[in-house]
CSV table of C-alpha atoms and ligand atoms in Angstrom, one decimal:
chain,number,residue,atom,x,y,z
A,1,MET,CA,-38.0,6.0,-10.3
A,2,THR,CA,-36.4,7.6,-13.3
A,3,LYS,CA,-34.8,11.1,-13.7
A,4,SER,CA,-38.3,12.4,-14.2
A,5,GLY,CA,-39.1,10.8,-10.8
A,6,LYS,CA,-41.2,8.0,-12.2
A,7,GLU,CA,-41.3,4.5,-10.8
A,8,THR,CA,-41.6,2.4,-13.8
A,9,ARG,CA,-40.4,-1.0,-12.7
A,10,SER,CA,-41.3,-3.5,-10.0
A,11,ILE,CA,-38.9,-5.4,-7.8
A,12,PRO,CA,-37.0,-7.8,-10.1
A,13,ASN,CA,-37.0,-11.6,-9.4
A,14,TYR,CA,-33.7,-13.4,-8.7
A,15,SER,CA,-32.9,-14.1,-12.4
A,16,GLU,CA,-33.9,-10.6,-13.5
A,17,ALA,CA,-31.6,-9.1,-10.9
A,18,LEU,CA,-28.7,-11.4,-12.0
A,19,THR,CA,-29.3,-10.3,-15.6
A,20,LEU,CA,-29.3,-6.7,-14.5
A,21,LEU,CA,-25.8,-7.2,-12.8
A,22,HIS,CA,-24.5,-8.3,-16.2
A,23,VAL,CA,-26.2,-5.5,-18.1
A,24,LEU,CA,-24.8,-2.9,-15.8
A,25,ARG,CA,-21.4,-4.5,-16.2
A,26,VAL,CA,-20.9,-5.1,-12.5
A,27,PRO,CA,-17.4,-6.6,-12.1
A,28,TRP,CA,-17.4,-10.4,-11.8
A,29,ASN,CA,-15.9,-10.5,-8.3
A,30,VAL,CA,-18.6,-8.1,-7.1
A,31,ILE,CA,-21.3,-10.4,-8.7
A,32,LYS,CA,-19.8,-13.4,-6.9
A,33,HIS,CA,-19.8,-11.5,-3.7
A,34,SER,CA,-23.4,-10.5,-4.2
A,35,ILE,CA,-24.6,-14.0,-4.9
A,36,LEU,CA,-23.0,-15.2,-1.7
A,37,VAL,CA,-24.7,-12.3,0.2
A,38,ALA,CA,-28.0,-13.4,-1.3
A,39,SER,CA,-27.3,-17.0,-0.3
A,40,PHE,CA,-26.6,-15.9,3.3
A,41,ALA,CA,-29.7,-13.7,3.3
A,42,LYS,CA,-31.7,-16.7,2.1
A,43,ARG,CA,-30.6,-18.7,5.1
A,44,ILE,CA,-31.8,-16.0,7.4
A,45,VAL,CA,-35.1,-15.6,5.5
A,46,GLU,CA,-35.7,-19.3,5.7
A,47,SER,CA,-35.2,-19.2,9.5
A,48,LEU,CA,-37.8,-16.4,9.8
A,49,LYS,CA,-40.5,-18.3,7.8
A,50,ASN,CA,-43.0,-17.6,10.5
A,51,ASP,CA,-42.6,-13.9,9.8
A,52,ASN,CA,-44.9,-13.5,6.8
A,53,SER,CA,-44.2,-9.8,6.7
A,54,ILE,CA,-40.9,-10.3,5.0
A,55,ASP,CA,-40.8,-9.4,1.3
A,56,GLU,CA,-38.5,-12.3,0.2
A,57,ASN,CA,-38.2,-11.0,-3.3
A,58,LEU,CA,-37.0,-7.6,-2.1
A,59,VAL,CA,-34.4,-9.4,0.1
A,60,PHE,CA,-33.0,-11.5,-2.7
A,61,ALA,CA,-33.1,-8.7,-5.3
A,62,GLY,CA,-31.6,-6.2,-2.9
A,63,ALA,CA,-28.8,-8.6,-1.8
A,64,LEU,CA,-27.9,-9.2,-5.5
A,65,LEU,CA,-28.0,-5.4,-6.4
A,66,HIS,CA,-26.7,-3.8,-3.2
A,67,ASP,CA,-23.2,-3.2,-4.7
A,68,VAL,CA,-24.3,-1.9,-8.2
A,69,GLY,CA,-22.6,1.5,-7.2
A,70,ARG,CA,-19.3,-0.3,-7.5
A,71,THR,CA,-19.6,0.1,-11.2
A,72,LYS,CA,-18.7,3.8,-10.6
A,73,SER,CA,-16.8,3.8,-7.3
A,74,HIS,CA,-15.3,1.5,-4.7
A,75,GLY,CA,-15.2,4.2,-2.1
A,76,ALA,CA,-17.7,4.8,0.7
A,77,ASP,CA,-19.9,6.6,-1.7
A,78,HIS,CA,-20.8,3.4,-3.7
A,79,GLY,CA,-23.9,3.0,-1.6
A,80,ILE,CA,-25.3,6.4,-2.4
A,81,ILE,CA,-24.3,6.0,-6.1
A,82,GLY,CA,-26.0,2.6,-6.2
A,83,ARG,CA,-29.3,4.1,-4.9
A,84,LYS,CA,-29.2,6.7,-7.7
A,85,ILE,CA,-28.5,4.1,-10.3
A,86,LEU,CA,-31.5,2.0,-9.3
A,87,LEU,CA,-33.8,5.0,-9.1
A,88,SER,CA,-32.7,6.3,-12.5
A,89,LEU,CA,-33.6,2.9,-13.9
A,90,GLY,CA,-37.1,3.3,-12.5
A,91,PHE,CA,-36.9,0.9,-9.6
A,92,PRO,CA,-38.9,1.6,-6.4
A,93,ASP,CA,-37.0,3.4,-3.6
A,94,ARG,CA,-37.5,0.5,-1.2
A,95,LEU,CA,-35.1,-1.5,-3.4
A,96,ALA,CA,-32.8,1.5,-4.1
A,97,ARG,CA,-32.4,2.3,-0.4
A,98,VAL,CA,-30.8,-1.1,0.1
A,99,CYS,CA,-27.7,0.2,-1.7
A,100,GLU,CA,-27.4,3.1,0.6
A,101,THR,CA,-28.2,1.4,3.9
A,102,HIS,CA,-26.1,-1.7,3.5
A,103,THR,CA,-23.0,0.4,4.4
A,104,ILE,CA,-24.4,1.0,7.9
A,105,PHE,CA,-22.8,4.5,8.0
A,106,SER,CA,-23.9,7.1,10.5
A,107,VAL,CA,-22.2,10.2,9.3
A,108,GLU,CA,-22.6,12.6,12.2
A,109,ASP,CA,-20.0,15.4,11.5
A,110,GLU,CA,-18.1,17.2,8.8
A,111,GLU,CA,-14.9,15.4,9.7
A,112,THR,CA,-16.4,12.0,9.0
A,113,SER,CA,-18.2,13.4,6.0
A,114,ASN,CA,-14.9,14.6,4.5
A,115,MET,CA,-13.2,11.4,5.3
A,116,LEU,CA,-15.8,9.2,3.6
A,117,GLY,CA,-16.7,11.7,0.9
A,118,ILE,CA,-20.4,11.5,1.5
A,119,PRO,CA,-22.8,14.0,3.1
A,120,VAL,CA,-23.7,14.1,6.8
A,121,GLY,CA,-26.6,11.8,7.3
A,122,GLU,CA,-27.8,8.4,8.4
A,123,TYR,CA,-27.3,5.6,6.0
A,124,LEU,CA,-28.7,2.9,8.3
A,125,PRO,CA,-30.9,-0.1,7.6
A,126,LYS,CA,-34.4,0.4,9.1
A,127,THR,CA,-36.6,-2.2,7.6
A,128,LEU,CA,-36.2,-6.0,8.3
A,129,GLU,CA,-35.3,-6.5,4.6
A,130,GLU,CA,-32.6,-3.8,4.8
A,131,LYS,CA,-31.2,-5.2,8.0
A,132,ILE,CA,-31.0,-8.8,6.6
A,133,ILE,CA,-29.1,-7.6,3.6
A,134,ALA,CA,-26.7,-5.2,5.5
A,135,TYR,CA,-26.0,-8.0,8.1
A,136,SER,CA,-25.4,-10.7,5.4
A,137,ASP,CA,-23.0,-8.3,3.5
A,138,LYS,CA,-20.9,-7.9,6.7
A,139,ARG,CA,-20.6,-11.7,7.0
A,140,ILE,CA,-19.2,-12.0,3.4
A,141,HIS,CA,-15.9,-10.4,2.8
A,142,GLY,CA,-15.4,-10.4,-0.9
A,143,GLU,CA,-16.1,-14.1,-1.6
A,144,ARG,CA,-15.0,-15.3,1.9
A,145,ILE,CA,-17.6,-16.3,4.5
A,146,LEU,CA,-16.7,-14.9,7.9
A,147,SER,CA,-17.5,-16.6,11.2
A,148,SER,CA,-18.6,-13.3,12.8
A,149,VAL,CA,-19.3,-9.6,12.0
A,150,GLU,CA,-16.4,-8.8,14.4
A,151,GLU,CA,-14.0,-10.4,11.9
A,152,ARG,CA,-15.2,-8.0,9.2
A,153,TYR,CA,-14.9,-4.9,11.4
A,154,GLU,CA,-11.5,-6.0,12.8
A,155,TYR,CA,-10.2,-5.9,9.3
A,156,TRP,CA,-11.5,-2.4,8.8
A,157,PHE,CA,-10.1,-1.3,12.2
A,158,LYS,CA,-6.7,-2.5,11.2
A,159,ARG,CA,-6.9,-0.8,7.8
A,160,PHE,CA,-8.5,2.5,8.8
A,161,GLY,CA,-8.2,2.7,12.5
A,162,GLU,CA,-11.0,2.5,15.0
A,163,GLN,CA,-13.0,5.3,13.4
A,164,LYS,CA,-16.2,6.4,15.1
A,165,VAL,CA,-18.3,5.5,12.1
A,166,LEU,CA,-16.9,2.0,12.1
A,167,VAL,CA,-17.3,1.5,15.8
A,168,LYS,CA,-21.0,2.5,15.5
A,169,GLY,CA,-21.4,0.3,12.5
A,170,LEU,CA,-20.3,-2.7,14.5
A,171,LYS,CA,-22.5,-1.8,17.4
A,172,ILE,CA,-25.5,-1.6,15.0
A,173,CYS,CA,-24.6,-4.9,13.3
A,174,LYS,CA,-24.5,-6.6,16.7
A,175,GLU,CA,-28.0,-5.2,17.5
A,176,ILE,CA,-29.3,-6.5,14.1
A,177,GLU,CA,-27.7,-9.9,14.8
A,178,LYS,CA,-29.5,-10.0,18.2
A,179,GLU,CA,-32.8,-8.9,16.7
A,180,LEU,CA,-32.6,-11.6,13.9
A,181,ALA,CA,-31.6,-14.3,16.4
A,182,VAL,CA,-34.6,-13.5,18.5
A,183,LEU,CA,-36.9,-13.5,15.5
A,184,ALA,CA,-35.4,-16.9,14.4
A,185,GLY,CA,-36.1,-18.3,17.8
A,186,GLN,CA,-32.4,-18.1,18.9
A,187,LYS,CA,-31.3,-20.6,16.3
A,188,LYS,CA,-27.6,-20.4,16.8
A,189,GLN,CA,-26.9,-22.4,13.6
A,190,LEU,CA,-28.2,-19.5,11.6
A,191,PHE,CA,-25.0,-17.6,12.2
A,192,VAL,CA,-22.4,-20.3,11.9
A,193,GLY,CA,-21.3,-22.9,9.4
A,194,LYS,CA,-21.0,-23.0,5.6
A,195,VAL,CA,-23.3,-21.1,3.3
A,196,ARG,CA,-24.6,-22.9,0.2
A,197,TRP,CA,-25.0,-21.2,-3.1
A,198,ALA,CA,-28.5,-19.9,-3.8
B,1,FE2,FE1,-20.9,-2.6,-0.5
């Protein structure tokens, strides 16, 4: 969707999405993070091969592009900004939404809204593709692969305190983990070990 509201592009493939990261001048450390997120997401997708309903291309493109909003802000609003960027470039909203929903923010009151600098609303992953990307992102801190999502949230709890929005984010993340594990046939190896580059 562009400013005129037109959807003029389809979901990019992996190399097109990589090129777009460079064209949009996404910082190199964010690109490396995004490649790792895509790599982790790939492992999950591979484990869910029996689920033909997954749009693999959407997962990989979304994983690579989820942080494009960081070209303008490193704050909590980078998800909303990223969605606007992709829509303005004419991409479908099912790709743009990934930027907004990977934050796993449920902003329920004005206090949280003012703290994060984003409007009250639910920025939560709903589709399987959105869930895979949001979960993978929480397992990659910068360029470091974490052994659990708890590790990620513990870092935030120490930095920002046990804010309601973070406690809820961790709860949702654990629910996503459970859902993915069930879909993957409880393959525990899915959630541990090293991640290879895509
Ligand atoms: Fe992000």
